[in-house]
Amino acid sequence: MVVVFSIGLTLLLSLWTSTTSHQIPEGVLQMECRDRYFMIAVNLSFTGEDPQFEVVDEMGAYPITESYGAQHGYTVRILLSQGLVELRASFFSHHTSSQDDLLFTFSFNLIVSRDGENVKFPLYKTCSPTLTWAPREVTCEANYMEVYTYATSEWQVALKRPGQLMIPINISEASRRGYEFHLTEGRLAFRTPYGQPDSFVAPVNGVPVEVVHAILFSRQGWIIIKVDLLAACSMRKYQNGRFNGQLFQ
Ligand SMILES: *[C@@H]1O[C@H](CO)[C@@H](O)[C@H](O)[C@H]1NC(C)=O
Ligand SMILES: *[C@@H]1O[C@H](CO)[C@@H](O)[C@H](O)[C@H]1NC(C)=O
């Protein structure tokens, strides 16, 4: 009887220690739904100065590096003045799941260093957009441009630059070149990091704007559907203003 009791107590104790060591204290973590993205903010005094994030889906976990984030729809910023690290994930980010574009689920790990070891905190957030979707929307994030529109199935894409011949490529080839297309049940998102080889600068009201013009073709039986996706973001938006080696102030 005594033996059984002490085993029970040990088990209880070890369960207790393992859960408490993996809990995030109250008030440290904020997870919010914004119009078109998830906003996660964590107190730097909890994470330390070099917090890492991984996106998670049913296939695995993917570290959010600078280039991975720009291509797949994630933005990580350290906000020193506010003492926060902020992670923003587009509703159409690569590993976010969508149910009819009405409910989006974003799963991720927060990884912090404790005594030289990485500790992972698995987290998730669901959001239902309250703003209705416009037929076409453009988002200018800190590290990428994104366009959403209505969509259907198999696509070929051509990236159009003024005065140049367009050569259609398939979606996987486009993704290899850094252009990301993401198809949910009812919507197509197109995302590109800034400064891609097929983007160009055009002045709009005297302001230099970075433009990417993708044209999507889909053959459905005898019909060819064409979707024009034009992303244009003001070049004043991003910090270094570097574009194809030229510097814009
Ligand atoms: C972060 O945590 C520290 C220490 O617990 C606290 O003083 C500070 O107000 C917190 N900052 C934010 C932005 O919540
Ligand atoms: C897409 O295009 C690339 C390069 O032209 C080709 O190697 C690949 O097989 C194509 N993929 C599909 C799914 O058609």
PDB file of C-alpha atoms and ligand atoms in Angstrom:
ATOM      1  CA  MET A   1       0.000   0.000   0.000  1.00  0.00           C
ATOM      2  CA  VAL A   2       2.762   2.354   1.009  1.00  0.00           C
ATOM      3  CA  VAL A   3       4.764   1.413  -2.105  1.00  0.00           C
ATOM      4  CA  VAL A   4       1.839   2.018  -4.437  1.00  0.00           C
ATOM      5  CA  PHE A   5       1.181   5.351  -2.838  1.00  0.00           C
ATOM      6  CA  SER A   6       4.779   6.532  -3.254  1.00  0.00           C
ATOM      7  CA  ILE A   7       4.830   5.534  -6.949  1.00  0.00           C
ATOM      8  CA  GLY A   8       1.617   7.442  -7.431  1.00  0.00           C
ATOM      9  CA  LEU A   9       3.131  10.458  -5.794  1.00  0.00           C
ATOM     10  CA  THR A  10       6.289  10.293  -7.941  1.00  0.00           C
ATOM     11  CA  LEU A  11       4.198  10.058 -11.081  1.00  0.00           C
ATOM     12  CA  LEU A  12       2.086  12.975 -10.021  1.00  0.00           C
ATOM     13  CA  LEU A  13       5.168  15.016  -9.184  1.00  0.00           C
ATOM     14  CA  SER A  14       6.835  14.323 -12.528  1.00  0.00           C
ATOM     15  CA  LEU A  15       3.651  15.192 -14.420  1.00  0.00           C
ATOM     16  CA  TRP A  16       3.396  18.368 -12.425  1.00  0.00           C
ATOM     17  CA  THR A  17       6.987  19.454 -13.101  1.00  0.00           C
ATOM     18  CA  SER A  18       6.818  18.689 -16.823  1.00  0.00           C
ATOM     19  CA  THR A  19       3.633  20.683 -17.353  1.00  0.00           C
ATOM     20  CA  THR A  20       4.644  23.674 -15.255  1.00  0.00           C
ATOM     21  CA  SER A  21       8.020  23.961 -17.016  1.00  0.00           C
ATOM     22  CA  HIS A  22       6.188  24.187 -20.367  1.00  0.00           C
ATOM     23  CA  GLN A  23       3.657  26.786 -19.506  1.00  0.00           C
ATOM     24  CA  ILE A  24       3.636  30.383 -20.562  1.00  0.00           C
ATOM     25  CA  PRO A  25       2.883  32.696 -17.653  1.00  0.00           C
ATOM     26  CA  GLU A  26      -0.249  34.827 -17.728  1.00  0.00           C
ATOM     27  CA  GLY A  27       0.120  38.126 -19.573  1.00  0.00           C
ATOM     28  CA  VAL A  28       3.247  37.197 -21.551  1.00  0.00           C
ATOM     29  CA  LEU A  29       1.521  36.048 -24.741  1.00  0.00           C
ATOM     30  CA  GLN A  30      -1.010  37.902 -26.875  1.00  0.00           C
ATOM     31  CA  MET A  31      -2.759  36.217 -29.827  1.00  0.00           C
ATOM     32  CA  GLU A  32      -5.157  38.321 -31.848  1.00  0.00           C
ATOM     33  CA  CYS A  33      -7.133  38.162 -35.071  1.00  0.00           C
ATOM     34  CA  ARG A  34      -6.582  41.161 -37.321  1.00  0.00           C
ATOM     35  CA  ASP A  35      -8.493  41.828 -40.557  1.00  0.00           C
ATOM     36  CA  ARG A  36      -6.309  39.609 -42.732  1.00  0.00           C
ATOM     37  CA  TYR A  37      -3.667  38.098 -40.447  1.00  0.00           C
ATOM     38  CA  PHE A  38      -2.881  36.546 -37.080  1.00  0.00           C
ATOM     39  CA  MET A  39      -0.944  38.768 -34.691  1.00  0.00           C
ATOM     40  CA  ILE A  40       1.138  37.028 -32.021  1.00  0.00           C
ATOM     41  CA  ALA A  41       3.168  39.076 -29.548  1.00  0.00           C
ATOM     42  CA  VAL A  42       5.374  37.664 -26.800  1.00  0.00           C
ATOM     43  CA  ASN A  43       7.182  39.529 -24.046  1.00  0.00           C
ATOM     44  CA  LEU A  44      10.939  39.569 -24.701  1.00  0.00           C
ATOM     45  CA  SER A  45      11.662  39.225 -20.988  1.00  0.00           C
ATOM     46  CA  PHE A  46      10.145  35.749 -21.277  1.00  0.00           C
ATOM     47  CA  THR A  47      11.602  34.735 -24.659  1.00  0.00           C
ATOM     48  CA  GLY A  48      15.097  36.162 -24.312  1.00  0.00           C
ATOM     49  CA  GLU A  49      16.611  38.195 -27.128  1.00  0.00           C
ATOM     50  CA  ASP A  50      16.648  35.480 -29.790  1.00  0.00           C
ATOM     51  CA  PRO A  51      13.219  33.802 -29.885  1.00  0.00           C
ATOM     52  CA  GLN A  52      12.503  31.464 -32.800  1.00  0.00           C
ATOM     53  CA  PHE A  53       9.248  30.383 -34.369  1.00  0.00           C
ATOM     54  CA  GLU A  54       8.285  27.285 -36.325  1.00  0.00           C
ATOM     55  CA  VAL A  55       5.114  26.893 -38.348  1.00  0.00           C
ATOM     56  CA  VAL A  56       3.410  23.570 -37.841  1.00  0.00           C
ATOM     57  CA  ASP A  57       1.076  21.569 -40.051  1.00  0.00           C
ATOM     58  CA  GLU A  58       0.151  17.872 -40.156  1.00  0.00           C
ATOM     59  CA  MET A  59       3.317  17.087 -42.144  1.00  0.00           C
ATOM     60  CA  GLY A  60       5.862  18.697 -39.839  1.00  0.00           C
ATOM     61  CA  ALA A  61       7.432  21.878 -38.489  1.00  0.00           C
ATOM     62  CA  TYR A  62       9.178  24.570 -40.539  1.00  0.00           C
ATOM     63  CA  PRO A  63      11.502  27.210 -39.024  1.00  0.00           C
ATOM     64  CA  ILE A  64      10.530  30.764 -39.979  1.00  0.00           C
ATOM     65  CA  THR A  65      13.739  32.194 -41.385  1.00  0.00           C
ATOM     66  CA  GLU A  66      13.850  35.557 -43.144  1.00  0.00           C
ATOM     67  CA  SER A  67      13.552  34.104 -46.648  1.00  0.00           C
ATOM     68  CA  TYR A  68      11.068  31.399 -45.647  1.00  0.00           C
ATOM     69  CA  GLY A  69       8.839  34.035 -44.053  1.00  0.00           C
ATOM     70  CA  ALA A  70       8.953  36.369 -47.065  1.00  0.00           C
ATOM     71  CA  GLN A  71       7.970  33.572 -49.429  1.00  0.00           C
ATOM     72  CA  HIS A  72       5.381  31.837 -47.259  1.00  0.00           C
ATOM     73  CA  GLY A  73       3.563  34.703 -45.560  1.00  0.00           C
ATOM     74  CA  TYR A  74       5.168  35.139 -42.134  1.00  0.00           C
ATOM     75  CA  THR A  75       6.697  38.264 -40.617  1.00  0.00           C
ATOM     76  CA  VAL A  76       8.778  38.279 -37.436  1.00  0.00           C
ATOM     77  CA  ARG A  77       9.895  41.555 -35.879  1.00  0.00           C
ATOM     78  CA  ILE A  78      11.641  42.352 -32.620  1.00  0.00           C
ATOM     79  CA  LEU A  79      10.014  45.495 -31.190  1.00  0.00           C
ATOM     80  CA  LEU A  80      12.668  46.523 -28.689  1.00  0.00           C
ATOM     81  CA  SER A  81      10.934  49.727 -27.637  1.00  0.00           C
ATOM     82  CA  GLN A  82       7.808  47.768 -26.663  1.00  0.00           C
ATOM     83  CA  GLY A  83       9.742  44.807 -25.249  1.00  0.00           C
ATOM     84  CA  LEU A  84       7.971  42.409 -27.597  1.00  0.00           C
ATOM     85  CA  VAL A  85       8.639  39.981 -30.408  1.00  0.00           C
ATOM     86  CA  GLU A  86       5.823  40.036 -32.933  1.00  0.00           C
ATOM     87  CA  LEU A  87       4.873  37.277 -35.361  1.00  0.00           C
ATOM     88  CA  ARG A  88       2.328  38.043 -38.075  1.00  0.00           C
ATOM     89  CA  ALA A  89       0.917  35.255 -40.224  1.00  0.00           C
ATOM     90  CA  SER A  90      -1.273  36.004 -43.208  1.00  0.00           C
ATOM     91  CA  PHE A  91      -4.577  34.103 -43.304  1.00  0.00           C
ATOM     92  CA  PHE A  92      -3.239  32.755 -46.601  1.00  0.00           C
ATOM     93  CA  SER A  93       0.185  31.864 -45.241  1.00  0.00           C
ATOM     94  CA  HIS A  94       1.422  28.554 -46.551  1.00  0.00           C
ATOM     95  CA  HIS A  95       0.632  26.241 -43.623  1.00  0.00           C
ATOM     96  CA  THR A  96      -2.506  27.951 -42.346  1.00  0.00           C
ATOM     97  CA  SER A  97      -5.586  25.805 -42.855  1.00  0.00           C
ATOM     98  CA  SER A  98      -8.811  27.298 -44.121  1.00  0.00           C
ATOM     99  CA  GLN A  99     -12.379  26.103 -43.924  1.00  0.00           C
ATOM    100  CA  ASP A 100     -14.218  27.798 -46.790  1.00  0.00           C
ATOM    101  CA  ASP A 101     -12.243  30.995 -46.091  1.00  0.00           C
ATOM    102  CA  LEU A 102     -14.477  31.454 -43.043  1.00  0.00           C
ATOM    103  CA  LEU A 103     -12.269  29.902 -40.386  1.00  0.00           C
ATOM    104  CA  PHE A 104      -8.481  29.946 -40.446  1.00  0.00           C
ATOM    105  CA  THR A 105      -6.235  27.926 -38.113  1.00  0.00           C
ATOM    106  CA  PHE A 106      -2.596  28.792 -37.547  1.00  0.00           C
ATOM    107  CA  SER A 107      -0.396  26.377 -35.562  1.00  0.00           C
ATOM    108  CA  PHE A 108       3.131  27.206 -34.526  1.00  0.00           C
ATOM    109  CA  ASN A 109       5.864  26.575 -31.963  1.00  0.00           C
ATOM    110  CA  LEU A 110       7.499  29.297 -29.948  1.00  0.00           C
ATOM    111  CA  ILE A 111      11.086  28.238 -29.210  1.00  0.00           C
ATOM    112  CA  VAL A 112      13.021  29.876 -26.422  1.00  0.00           C
ATOM    113  CA  SER A 113      16.400  29.056 -24.963  1.00  0.00           C
ATOM    114  CA  ARG A 114      16.520  27.939 -21.313  1.00  0.00           C
ATOM    115  CA  ASP A 115      19.928  27.087 -19.788  1.00  0.00           C
ATOM    116  CA  GLY A 116      21.360  26.437 -23.244  1.00  0.00           C
ATOM    117  CA  GLU A 117      18.486  24.164 -24.270  1.00  0.00           C
ATOM    118  CA  ASN A 118      15.624  24.907 -26.603  1.00  0.00           C
ATOM    119  CA  VAL A 119      12.176  24.703 -25.073  1.00  0.00           C
ATOM    120  CA  LYS A 120       9.215  24.493 -27.453  1.00  0.00           C
ATOM    121  CA  PHE A 121       5.779  25.852 -26.719  1.00  0.00           C
ATOM    122  CA  PRO A 122       3.160  24.483 -29.137  1.00  0.00           C
ATOM    123  CA  LEU A 123       0.456  27.081 -29.754  1.00  0.00           C
ATOM    124  CA  TYR A 124      -2.388  27.716 -32.146  1.00  0.00           C
ATOM    125  CA  LYS A 125      -4.956  30.354 -32.918  1.00  0.00           C
ATOM    126  CA  THR A 126      -8.137  30.329 -34.992  1.00  0.00           C
ATOM    127  CA  CYS A 127      -9.664  33.386 -36.645  1.00  0.00           C
ATOM    128  CA  SER A 128     -12.827  34.133 -38.566  1.00  0.00           C
ATOM    129  CA  PRO A 129     -12.457  37.262 -40.674  1.00  0.00           C
ATOM    130  CA  THR A 130     -15.072  39.870 -39.815  1.00  0.00           C
ATOM    131  CA  LEU A 131     -14.389  42.050 -42.871  1.00  0.00           C
ATOM    132  CA  THR A 132     -16.067  40.741 -46.009  1.00  0.00           C
ATOM    133  CA  TRP A 133     -13.707  39.884 -48.867  1.00  0.00           C
ATOM    134  CA  ALA A 134     -13.384  42.304 -51.742  1.00  0.00           C
ATOM    135  CA  PRO A 135     -13.114  40.645 -55.194  1.00  0.00           C
ATOM    136  CA  ARG A 136      -9.433  41.510 -55.148  1.00  0.00           C
ATOM    137  CA  GLU A 137      -7.206  42.658 -52.301  1.00  0.00           C
ATOM    138  CA  VAL A 138      -3.550  43.626 -52.047  1.00  0.00           C
ATOM    139  CA  THR A 139      -1.530  43.477 -48.836  1.00  0.00           C
ATOM    140  CA  CYS A 140       1.802  45.270 -48.480  1.00  0.00           C
ATOM    141  CA  GLU A 141       3.588  43.541 -45.615  1.00  0.00           C
ATOM    142  CA  ALA A 142       7.040  44.490 -44.311  1.00  0.00           C
ATOM    143  CA  ASN A 143       8.656  41.597 -46.209  1.00  0.00           C
ATOM    144  CA  TYR A 144       6.269  40.630 -49.038  1.00  0.00           C
ATOM    145  CA  MET A 145       3.345  41.673 -51.251  1.00  0.00           C
ATOM    146  CA  GLU A 146       0.232  39.528 -51.414  1.00  0.00           C
ATOM    147  CA  VAL A 147      -2.864  39.531 -53.638  1.00  0.00           C
ATOM    148  CA  TYR A 148      -6.059  37.534 -53.122  1.00  0.00           C
ATOM    149  CA  THR A 149      -8.790  36.836 -55.584  1.00  0.00           C
ATOM    150  CA  TYR A 150     -11.493  34.290 -56.402  1.00  0.00           C
ATOM    151  CA  ALA A 151     -10.129  31.123 -57.902  1.00  0.00           C
ATOM    152  CA  THR A 152     -10.549  27.665 -59.363  1.00  0.00           C
ATOM    153  CA  SER A 153      -8.099  24.804 -60.207  1.00  0.00           C
ATOM    154  CA  GLU A 154      -5.029  24.163 -62.493  1.00  0.00           C
ATOM    155  CA  TRP A 155      -2.969  27.198 -63.309  1.00  0.00           C
ATOM    156  CA  GLN A 156      -0.195  28.400 -65.545  1.00  0.00           C
ATOM    157  CA  VAL A 157       1.359  31.728 -64.720  1.00  0.00           C
ATOM    158  CA  ALA A 158       3.149  34.426 -66.694  1.00  0.00           C
ATOM    159  CA  LEU A 159       5.004  37.293 -65.061  1.00  0.00           C
ATOM    160  CA  LYS A 160       4.547  40.386 -67.134  1.00  0.00           C
ATOM    161  CA  ARG A 161       7.124  43.169 -67.389  1.00  0.00           C
ATOM    162  CA  PRO A 162       6.541  46.152 -69.652  1.00  0.00           C
ATOM    163  CA  GLY A 163       7.743  45.504 -73.201  1.00  0.00           C
ATOM    164  CA  GLN A 164       8.772  41.909 -72.576  1.00  0.00           C
ATOM    165  CA  LEU A 165       7.502  38.625 -73.915  1.00  0.00           C
ATOM    166  CA  MET A 166       5.720  36.510 -71.353  1.00  0.00           C
ATOM    167  CA  ILE A 167       6.646  32.863 -71.016  1.00  0.00           C
ATOM    168  CA  PRO A 168       4.073  30.900 -69.029  1.00  0.00           C
ATOM    169  CA  ILE A 169       5.418  28.637 -66.290  1.00  0.00           C
ATOM    170  CA  ASN A 170       3.610  26.253 -63.970  1.00  0.00           C
ATOM    171  CA  ILE A 171       2.852  26.968 -60.319  1.00  0.00           C
ATOM    172  CA  SER A 172       5.637  24.747 -58.955  1.00  0.00           C
ATOM    173  CA  GLU A 173       8.201  26.436 -61.209  1.00  0.00           C
ATOM    174  CA  ALA A 174       6.897  29.848 -60.061  1.00  0.00           C
ATOM    175  CA  SER A 175       7.248  28.749 -56.444  1.00  0.00           C
ATOM    176  CA  ARG A 176      10.851  27.665 -57.135  1.00  0.00           C
ATOM    177  CA  ARG A 177      11.514  31.224 -58.369  1.00  0.00           C
ATOM    178  CA  GLY A 178      10.131  32.694 -55.155  1.00  0.00           C
ATOM    179  CA  TYR A 179       6.518  33.388 -56.202  1.00  0.00           C
ATOM    180  CA  GLU A 180       4.032  31.675 -54.005  1.00  0.00           C
ATOM    181  CA  PHE A 181       0.478  30.800 -55.013  1.00  0.00           C
ATOM    182  CA  HIS A 182      -1.870  29.448 -52.439  1.00  0.00           C
ATOM    183  CA  LEU A 183      -5.238  28.031 -53.312  1.00  0.00           C
ATOM    184  CA  THR A 184      -7.971  27.562 -50.718  1.00  0.00           C
ATOM    185  CA  GLU A 185     -11.537  26.438 -51.466  1.00  0.00           C
ATOM    186  CA  GLY A 186     -12.608  29.755 -52.871  1.00  0.00           C
ATOM    187  CA  ARG A 187      -9.616  32.007 -53.069  1.00  0.00           C
ATOM    188  CA  LEU A 188      -6.223  32.319 -54.669  1.00  0.00           C
ATOM    189  CA  ALA A 189      -3.429  34.160 -52.901  1.00  0.00           C
ATOM    190  CA  PHE A 190      -0.288  35.279 -54.689  1.00  0.00           C
ATOM    191  CA  ARG A 191       2.701  36.351 -52.640  1.00  0.00           C
ATOM    192  CA  THR A 192       6.156  37.600 -53.532  1.00  0.00           C
ATOM    193  CA  PRO A 193       9.108  38.936 -51.542  1.00  0.00           C
ATOM    194  CA  TYR A 194      10.228  42.449 -52.541  1.00  0.00           C
ATOM    195  CA  GLY A 195      12.936  42.939 -55.165  1.00  0.00           C
ATOM    196  CA  GLN A 196      12.243  39.839 -57.279  1.00  0.00           C
ATOM    197  CA  PRO A 197      13.756  39.689 -60.813  1.00  0.00           C
ATOM    198  CA  ASP A 198      10.313  40.071 -62.455  1.00  0.00           C
ATOM    199  CA  SER A 199       9.203  43.074 -60.435  1.00  0.00           C
ATOM    200  CA  PHE A 200       9.651  46.588 -61.739  1.00  0.00           C
ATOM    201  CA  VAL A 201       9.345  50.151 -60.528  1.00  0.00           C
ATOM    202  CA  ALA A 202       6.579  52.411 -61.784  1.00  0.00           C
ATOM    203  CA  PRO A 203       5.841  55.913 -60.561  1.00  0.00           C
ATOM    204  CA  VAL A 204       2.319  56.411 -59.200  1.00  0.00           C
ATOM    205  CA  ASN A 205       1.544  60.064 -58.417  1.00  0.00           C
ATOM    206  CA  GLY A 206       5.263  60.709 -58.231  1.00  0.00           C
ATOM    207  CA  VAL A 207       5.822  57.934 -55.708  1.00  0.00           C
ATOM    208  CA  PRO A 208       7.972  54.994 -56.808  1.00  0.00           C
ATOM    209  CA  VAL A 209       5.944  51.820 -56.487  1.00  0.00           C
ATOM    210  CA  GLU A 210       7.208  48.271 -56.801  1.00  0.00           C
ATOM    211  CA  VAL A 211       4.975  46.279 -59.116  1.00  0.00           C
ATOM    212  CA  VAL A 212       4.630  42.577 -59.828  1.00  0.00           C
ATOM    213  CA  HIS A 213       2.173  41.623 -62.524  1.00  0.00           C
ATOM    214  CA  ALA A 214       1.255  37.956 -62.670  1.00  0.00           C
ATOM    215  CA  ILE A 215      -1.230  36.626 -65.167  1.00  0.00           C
ATOM    216  CA  LEU A 216      -2.755  33.257 -64.426  1.00  0.00           C
ATOM    217  CA  PHE A 217      -4.269  30.973 -67.026  1.00  0.00           C
ATOM    218  CA  SER A 218      -6.411  27.970 -66.349  1.00  0.00           C
ATOM    219  CA  ARG A 219      -7.876  25.702 -68.971  1.00  0.00           C
ATOM    220  CA  GLN A 220     -11.227  24.227 -68.033  1.00  0.00           C
ATOM    221  CA  GLY A 221     -12.403  22.108 -70.892  1.00  0.00           C
ATOM    222  CA  TRP A 222     -12.628  24.499 -73.848  1.00  0.00           C
ATOM    223  CA  ILE A 223     -12.543  27.618 -71.749  1.00  0.00           C
ATOM    224  CA  ILE A 224      -9.408  29.463 -70.747  1.00  0.00           C
ATOM    225  CA  ILE A 225      -9.746  31.530 -67.607  1.00  0.00           C
ATOM    226  CA  LYS A 226      -7.379  34.441 -67.195  1.00  0.00           C
ATOM    227  CA  VAL A 227      -6.772  36.160 -63.883  1.00  0.00           C
ATOM    228  CA  ASP A 228      -4.710  39.317 -63.633  1.00  0.00           C
ATOM    229  CA  LEU A 229      -2.896  39.702 -60.349  1.00  0.00           C
ATOM    230  CA  LEU A 230      -1.217  43.022 -59.949  1.00  0.00           C
ATOM    231  CA  ALA A 231       0.589  43.688 -56.689  1.00  0.00           C
ATOM    232  CA  ALA A 232       1.927  47.191 -56.211  1.00  0.00           C
ATOM    233  CA  CYS A 233       3.445  48.425 -52.992  1.00  0.00           C
ATOM    234  CA  SER A 234       4.916  51.797 -52.224  1.00  0.00           C
ATOM    235  CA  MET A 235       8.686  51.622 -51.992  1.00  0.00           C
ATOM    236  CA  ARG A 236       8.677  54.082 -49.103  1.00  0.00           C
ATOM    237  CA  LYS A 237       7.211  51.262 -47.025  1.00  0.00           C
ATOM    238  CA  TYR A 238      10.301  49.228 -46.615  1.00  0.00           C
ATOM    239  CA  GLN A 239      13.274  50.104 -44.577  1.00  0.00           C
ATOM    240  CA  ASN A 240      16.287  49.858 -46.833  1.00  0.00           C
ATOM    241  CA  GLY A 241      14.497  50.789 -50.036  1.00  0.00           C
ATOM    242  CA  ARG A 242      16.866  48.640 -52.036  1.00  0.00           C
ATOM    243  CA  PHE A 243      15.572  47.399 -55.348  1.00  0.00           C
ATOM    244  CA  ASN A 244      17.560  45.575 -58.023  1.00  0.00           C
ATOM    245  CA  GLY A 245      20.700  47.170 -56.652  1.00  0.00           C
ATOM    246  CA  GLN A 246      19.345  50.712 -56.921  1.00  0.00           C
ATOM    247  CA  LEU A 247      18.655  52.720 -53.841  1.00  0.00           C
ATOM    248  CA  PHE A 248      15.468  54.769 -53.564  1.00  0.00           C
ATOM    249  CA  GLN A 249      15.048  57.318 -50.813  1.00  0.00           C
TER     250      GLN A 249
HETATM  251  C1  LIG B   1       7.128  42.176 -20.012  1.00  0.00           C
HETATM  252  O1  LIG B   1       7.450  41.549 -18.796  1.00  0.00           O
HETATM  253  C2  LIG B   1       8.070  42.437 -17.843  1.00  0.00           C
HETATM  254  C3  LIG B   1       8.512  41.598 -16.657  1.00  0.00           C
HETATM  255  O2  LIG B   1       7.545  40.651 -16.284  1.00  0.00           O
HETATM  256  C4  LIG B   1       7.084  43.531 -17.480  1.00  0.00           C
HETATM  257  O3  LIG B   1       7.677  44.433 -16.563  1.00  0.00           O
HETATM  258  C5  LIG B   1       6.667  44.261 -18.759  1.00  0.00           C
HETATM  259  O4  LIG B   1       5.680  45.235 -18.468  1.00  0.00           O
HETATM  260  C6  LIG B   1       6.156  43.305 -19.811  1.00  0.00           C
HETATM  261  N1  LIG B   1       5.978  44.035 -21.055  1.00  0.00           N
HETATM  262  C7  LIG B   1       4.875  43.955 -21.814  1.00  0.00           C
HETATM  263  C8  LIG B   1       4.862  44.759 -23.063  1.00  0.00           C
HETATM  264  O5  LIG B   1       3.909  43.271 -21.507  1.00  0.00           O
HETATM  265  C1  LIG B   2       6.595  22.500 -64.062  1.00  0.00           C
HETATM  266  O1  LIG B   2       7.578  23.016 -64.925  1.00  0.00           O
HETATM  267  C2  LIG B   2       8.896  22.483 -64.706  1.00  0.00           C
HETATM  268  C3  LIG B   2       9.894  23.272 -65.569  1.00  0.00           C
HETATM  269  O2  LIG B   2       9.385  23.535 -66.837  1.00  0.00           O
HETATM  270  C4  LIG B   2       8.876  20.983 -65.004  1.00  0.00           C
HETATM  271  O3  LIG B   2      10.159  20.428 -64.785  1.00  0.00           O
HETATM  272  C5  LIG B   2       7.862  20.319 -64.073  1.00  0.00           C
HETATM  273  O4  LIG B   2       7.764  18.928 -64.378  1.00  0.00           O
HETATM  274  C6  LIG B   2       6.500  20.972 -64.203  1.00  0.00           C
HETATM  275  N1  LIG B   2       5.637  20.453 -63.128  1.00  0.00           N
HETATM  276  C7  LIG B   2       4.356  20.089 -63.326  1.00  0.00           C
HETATM  277  C8  LIG B   2       3.618  19.623 -62.113  1.00  0.00           C
HETATM  278  O5  LIG B   2       3.820  20.170 -64.416  1.00  0.00           O
END
